[in-house]
mmCIF file of C-alpha atoms in Angstrom:
data_model
loop_
_atom_site.group_PDB
_atom_site.id
_atom_site.type_symbol
_atom_site.label_atom_id
_atom_site.label_comp_id
_atom_site.label_asym_id
_atom_site.label_seq_id
_atom_site.Cartn_x
_atom_site.Cartn_y
_atom_site.Cartn_z
ATOM 1 C CA MET A 1 30.847 7.459 -1.257
ATOM 2 C CA ARG A 2 28.546 8.909 -3.921
ATOM 3 C CA TYR A 3 25.099 7.919 -6.299
ATOM 4 C CA GLU A 4 23.654 9.733 -8.279
ATOM 5 C CA GLY A 5 20.316 8.762 -8.274
ATOM 6 C CA ARG A 6 16.347 9.976 -8.361
ATOM 7 C CA ARG A 7 14.713 11.289 -4.747
ATOM 8 C CA PRO A 8 11.109 9.058 -4.604
ATOM 9 C CA ASP A 9 10.129 11.905 -2.811
ATOM 10 C CA THR A 10 10.860 15.369 -5.592
ATOM 11 C CA GLY A 11 11.832 12.562 -8.526
ATOM 12 C CA GLU A 12 14.916 14.965 -8.733
ATOM 13 C CA ALA A 13 18.328 13.865 -10.237
ATOM 14 C CA VAL A 14 20.569 13.955 -7.748
ATOM 15 C CA GLU A 15 24.345 13.783 -6.312
ATOM 16 C CA LEU A 16 24.294 11.354 -2.827
ATOM 17 C CA GLU A 17 27.230 12.072 -0.802
ATOM 18 C CA VAL A 18 27.729 9.191 2.617
ATOM 19 C CA ARG A 19 31.009 9.404 4.734
ATOM 20 C CA GLY A 20 30.544 5.900 7.134
ATOM 21 C CA GLU A 21 26.855 5.708 7.759
ATOM 22 C CA THR A 22 25.959 8.664 7.690
ATOM 23 C CA ILE A 23 24.311 11.056 4.787
ATOM 24 C CA ALA A 24 26.702 14.687 4.118
ATOM 25 C CA ALA A 25 24.981 15.245 1.233
ATOM 26 C CA ILE A 26 22.316 16.138 -1.768
ATOM 27 C CA ARG A 27 22.894 17.737 -4.332
ATOM 28 C CA PRO A 28 21.114 18.688 -7.660
ATOM 29 C CA LEU A 29 22.663 17.062 -10.884
ATOM 30 C CA GLU A 30 22.712 19.783 -13.968
ATOM 31 C CA ASP A 31 21.970 16.953 -15.692
ATOM 32 C CA GLN A 32 18.587 16.955 -14.590
ATOM 33 C CA MET A 33 16.845 14.390 -18.219
ATOM 34 C CA ARG A 34 19.561 11.850 -18.101
ATOM 35 C CA GLN A 35 17.337 8.228 -17.069
ATOM 36 C CA LEU A 36 19.004 7.333 -12.957
ATOM 37 C CA PRO A 37 17.751 4.417 -10.920
ATOM 38 C CA TRP A 38 15.808 6.457 -7.406
ATOM 39 C CA LEU A 39 17.269 6.295 -4.273
ATOM 40 C CA SER A 40 15.673 4.555 -1.287
ATOM 41 C CA PRO A 41 16.628 3.344 1.997
ATOM 42 C CA GLY A 42 16.264 -0.206 2.480
ATOM 43 C CA TRP A 43 11.949 -1.113 2.227
ATOM 44 C CA ILE A 44 10.849 -3.088 4.864
ATOM 45 C CA ASP A 45 8.332 -5.804 3.804
ATOM 46 C CA LEU A 46 5.690 -6.749 6.301
ATOM 47 C CA GLN A 47 5.025 -9.643 5.247
ATOM 48 C CA VAL A 48 6.641 -12.602 2.563
ATOM 49 C CA ASN A 49 5.841 -16.259 2.272
ATOM 50 C CA GLY A 50 8.444 -16.206 0.389
ATOM 51 C CA PHE A 51 10.143 -14.895 -3.580
ATOM 52 C CA ALA A 52 11.810 -16.293 -6.238
ATOM 53 C CA SER A 53 9.807 -19.693 -6.318
ATOM 54 C CA TYR A 54 11.233 -20.055 -2.502
ATOM 55 C CA ASP A 55 8.081 -21.328 -0.855
ATOM 56 C CA PHE A 56 8.519 -20.543 3.441
ATOM 57 C CA ASN A 57 4.943 -22.924 3.437
ATOM 58 C CA SER A 58 6.876 -25.938 1.789
ATOM 59 C CA GLU A 59 6.434 -29.242 3.870
ATOM 60 C CA HIS A 60 10.117 -28.702 3.027
ATOM 61 C CA VAL A 61 11.818 -25.159 3.405
ATOM 62 C CA THR A 62 15.247 -25.664 4.046
ATOM 63 C CA ALA A 63 17.868 -22.991 4.798
ATOM 64 C CA ASP A 64 18.984 -22.760 1.345
ATOM 65 C CA ASP A 65 15.617 -21.506 0.354
ATOM 66 C CA ILE A 66 15.770 -18.921 3.176
ATOM 67 C CA GLU A 67 18.873 -18.000 2.187
ATOM 68 C CA GLY A 68 17.966 -18.081 -1.675
ATOM 69 C CA ALA A 69 14.839 -15.594 -0.636
ATOM 70 C CA THR A 70 16.388 -13.269 1.744
ATOM 71 C CA ARG A 71 19.240 -12.783 -1.712
ATOM 72 C CA ALA A 72 16.535 -12.627 -4.338
ATOM 73 C CA LEU A 73 14.791 -9.265 -1.997
ATOM 74 C CA HIS A 74 18.219 -8.041 -1.625
ATOM 75 C CA ALA A 75 18.300 -7.773 -5.012
ATOM 76 C CA ARG A 76 15.315 -5.737 -5.264
ATOM 77 C CA GLY A 77 15.456 -2.742 -3.176
ATOM 78 C CA VAL A 78 14.153 -5.171 0.378
ATOM 79 C CA ALA A 79 16.504 -4.819 3.215
ATOM 80 C CA ALA A 80 14.154 -6.398 6.199
ATOM 81 C CA TYR A 81 10.982 -8.560 5.974
ATOM 82 C CA LEU A 82 8.889 -10.638 7.682
ATOM 83 C CA PRO A 83 8.650 -13.998 6.993
ATOM 84 C CA THR A 84 5.286 -15.320 6.598
ATOM 85 C CA ILE A 85 4.311 -18.914 7.401
ATOM 86 C CA ILE A 86 0.276 -18.684 7.152
ATOM 87 C CA THR A 87 -2.789 -21.967 7.272
ATOM 88 C CA GLY A 88 -1.670 -25.332 7.819
ATOM 89 C CA SER A 89 -1.979 -27.976 9.369
ATOM 90 C CA ASP A 90 0.489 -27.830 12.399
ATOM 91 C CA ASN A 91 2.919 -29.779 12.114
ATOM 92 C CA ARG A 92 3.667 -27.616 9.063
ATOM 93 C CA ILE A 93 3.633 -25.094 11.035
ATOM 94 C CA LYS A 94 5.216 -25.971 12.923
ATOM 95 C CA GLN A 95 7.956 -27.272 10.222
ATOM 96 C CA GLY A 96 7.986 -23.557 9.016
ATOM 97 C CA LEU A 97 8.503 -21.519 12.272
ATOM 98 C CA GLY A 98 11.495 -23.596 13.062
ATOM 99 C CA ALA A 99 13.381 -23.995 9.887
ATOM 100 C CA LEU A 100 12.977 -20.181 10.200
ATOM 101 C CA ALA A 101 14.352 -20.424 13.219
ATOM 102 C CA ASP A 102 17.114 -22.265 12.697
ATOM 103 C CA TYR A 103 18.059 -20.072 10.187
ATOM 104 C CA CYS A 104 18.196 -17.040 12.315
ATOM 105 C CA GLU A 105 20.138 -18.526 15.299
ATOM 106 C CA SER A 106 22.781 -19.884 12.120
ATOM 107 C CA GLY A 107 24.298 -15.957 11.045
ATOM 108 C CA GLY A 108 23.579 -17.427 7.779
ATOM 109 C CA TYR A 109 23.456 -14.760 4.538
ATOM 110 C CA GLY A 110 20.882 -11.814 5.699
ATOM 111 C CA ALA A 111 19.551 -13.817 8.502
ATOM 112 C CA SER A 112 19.734 -10.826 10.618
ATOM 113 C CA SER A 113 17.634 -9.401 8.483
ATOM 114 C CA LEU A 114 14.592 -11.858 8.791
ATOM 115 C CA LEU A 115 13.240 -9.478 11.905
ATOM 116 C CA GLY A 116 11.352 -11.563 13.339
ATOM 117 C CA ILE A 117 8.061 -14.092 11.780
ATOM 118 C CA HIS A 118 5.144 -12.592 11.008
ATOM 119 C CA LEU A 119 1.889 -15.414 11.712
ATOM 120 C CA GLU A 120 -0.762 -15.024 9.403
ATOM 121 C CA GLY A 121 -3.453 -17.823 10.406
ATOM 122 C CA PRO A 122 -4.657 -19.642 11.510
ATOM 123 C CA TYR A 123 -7.154 -18.076 12.854
ATOM 124 C CA LEU A 124 -8.606 -16.248 10.067
ATOM 125 C CA SER A 125 -11.831 -16.311 8.480
ATOM 126 C CA SER A 126 -13.233 -19.856 7.286
ATOM 127 C CA GLU A 127 -15.642 -17.860 5.163
ATOM 128 C CA ASP A 128 -15.006 -18.749 1.083
ATOM 129 C CA GLY A 129 -14.051 -14.587 -0.398
ATOM 130 C CA PRO A 130 -12.190 -13.677 3.369
ATOM 131 C CA ARG A 131 -10.837 -16.739 3.747
ATOM 132 C CA GLY A 132 -8.374 -16.136 0.225
ATOM 133 C CA ALA A 133 -5.810 -18.904 -0.325
ATOM 134 C CA HIS A 134 -5.862 -19.992 2.956
ATOM 135 C CA ASP A 135 -7.156 -23.727 3.663
ATOM 136 C CA ARG A 136 -10.294 -24.022 4.829
ATOM 137 C CA ALA A 137 -9.507 -26.813 6.609
ATOM 138 C CA HIS A 138 -6.873 -24.906 9.484
ATOM 139 C CA THR A 139 -9.124 -22.479 9.822
ATOM 140 C CA ARG A 140 -9.972 -21.589 13.663
ATOM 141 C CA ASP A 141 -10.223 -20.324 16.813
ATOM 142 C CA PRO A 142 -7.640 -17.932 18.724
ATOM 143 C CA ASP A 143 -6.266 -20.979 21.202
ATOM 144 C CA TRP A 144 -3.479 -18.883 23.222
ATOM 145 C CA GLU A 145 -2.066 -22.281 23.872
ATOM 146 C CA GLU A 146 -1.062 -23.694 20.966
ATOM 147 C CA PHE A 147 0.591 -20.141 19.930
ATOM 148 C CA GLN A 148 2.365 -21.618 22.753
ATOM 149 C CA ARG A 149 3.761 -23.255 21.238
ATOM 150 C CA TYR A 150 3.767 -22.214 18.152
ATOM 151 C CA GLN A 151 5.736 -19.733 19.224
ATOM 152 C CA GLU A 152 7.810 -22.004 21.569
ATOM 153 C CA ALA A 153 8.684 -23.362 17.870
ATOM 154 C CA ALA A 154 9.839 -19.775 17.016
ATOM 155 C CA ARG A 155 12.161 -19.236 19.995
ATOM 156 C CA GLY A 156 10.569 -16.414 20.612
ATOM 157 C CA ARG A 157 10.163 -15.077 16.817
ATOM 158 C CA ILE A 158 7.142 -14.476 15.967
ATOM 159 C CA VAL A 159 6.289 -11.047 16.252
ATOM 160 C CA MET A 160 2.892 -10.379 14.676
ATOM 161 C CA VAL A 161 -0.191 -12.943 13.361
ATOM 162 C CA THR A 162 -2.978 -11.572 11.590
ATOM 163 C CA LEU A 163 -6.770 -12.744 12.404
ATOM 164 C CA ALA A 164 -10.186 -12.079 12.022
ATOM 165 C CA PRO A 165 -11.511 -10.375 15.200
ATOM 166 C CA GLU A 166 -14.638 -12.079 14.397
ATOM 167 C CA ARG A 167 -13.661 -15.318 15.020
ATOM 168 C CA PRO A 168 -14.292 -16.333 19.000
ATOM 169 C CA GLY A 169 -11.962 -15.864 21.449
ATOM 170 C CA ALA A 170 -9.997 -13.135 19.185
ATOM 171 C CA ILE A 171 -10.302 -9.747 21.017
ATOM 172 C CA PRO A 172 -8.666 -11.271 24.303
ATOM 173 C CA PHE A 173 -6.024 -13.779 21.970
ATOM 174 C CA ILE A 174 -5.598 -10.071 20.756
ATOM 175 C CA GLU A 175 -5.196 -8.202 24.061
ATOM 176 C CA ARG A 176 -2.760 -10.820 25.691
ATOM 177 C CA LEU A 177 -1.201 -10.419 22.178
ATOM 178 C CA ALA A 178 -0.765 -6.504 22.318
ATOM 179 C CA ALA A 179 0.273 -7.717 25.762
ATOM 180 C CA ALA A 180 3.584 -9.639 24.840
ATOM 181 C CA GLY A 181 4.501 -7.174 22.510
ATOM 182 C CA ILE A 182 2.814 -8.517 19.114
ATOM 183 C CA VAL A 183 1.958 -7.008 16.439
ATOM 184 C CA PRO A 184 -1.926 -7.954 16.701
ATOM 185 C CA ALA A 185 -2.671 -7.804 12.936
ATOM 186 C CA ILE A 186 -6.627 -7.947 10.841
ATOM 187 C CA GLY A 187 -7.210 -9.572 7.863
ATOM 188 C CA HIS A 188 -9.201 -12.483 6.687
ATOM 189 C CA THR A 189 -12.161 -11.715 7.629
#
């Protein structure tokens, strides 16, 4: 299979030859002035709260919502992503995590491109400014037992947690995340 486009590292117009799953050749094109799309590996997005009007944090997120967002992301070059559940009520967080886990298990369109789940909060700063759009009423200190309940709702799919390191108990919580193979991300601090 052959593709024409521009290299993202040099801008050069090239023909890309692919055999099976291997790039067999990259050849410069004679006409370097042609308008061509960029050739690039698929993007990986580590924080997607929703996309193309689909919201993973709505109270009633459905498989159709997740599929719609996934299709829209794929159409724009995102090959894989971490759907993200943000600070909210305990029930809303669990509902969102459960819906995403259900979709991953369903084998629906693009389910394998959901690389896990990113939990952004609720262990964030409660201060205006750093908190951003997160609901102050639901920000709180890290709680490992609570997190385990979230991980259970997600059926083990939480792979990244964003939290504010200044919250009481954050450092031991971060250590436990790392020991469990979960990426601790610093944010809203």
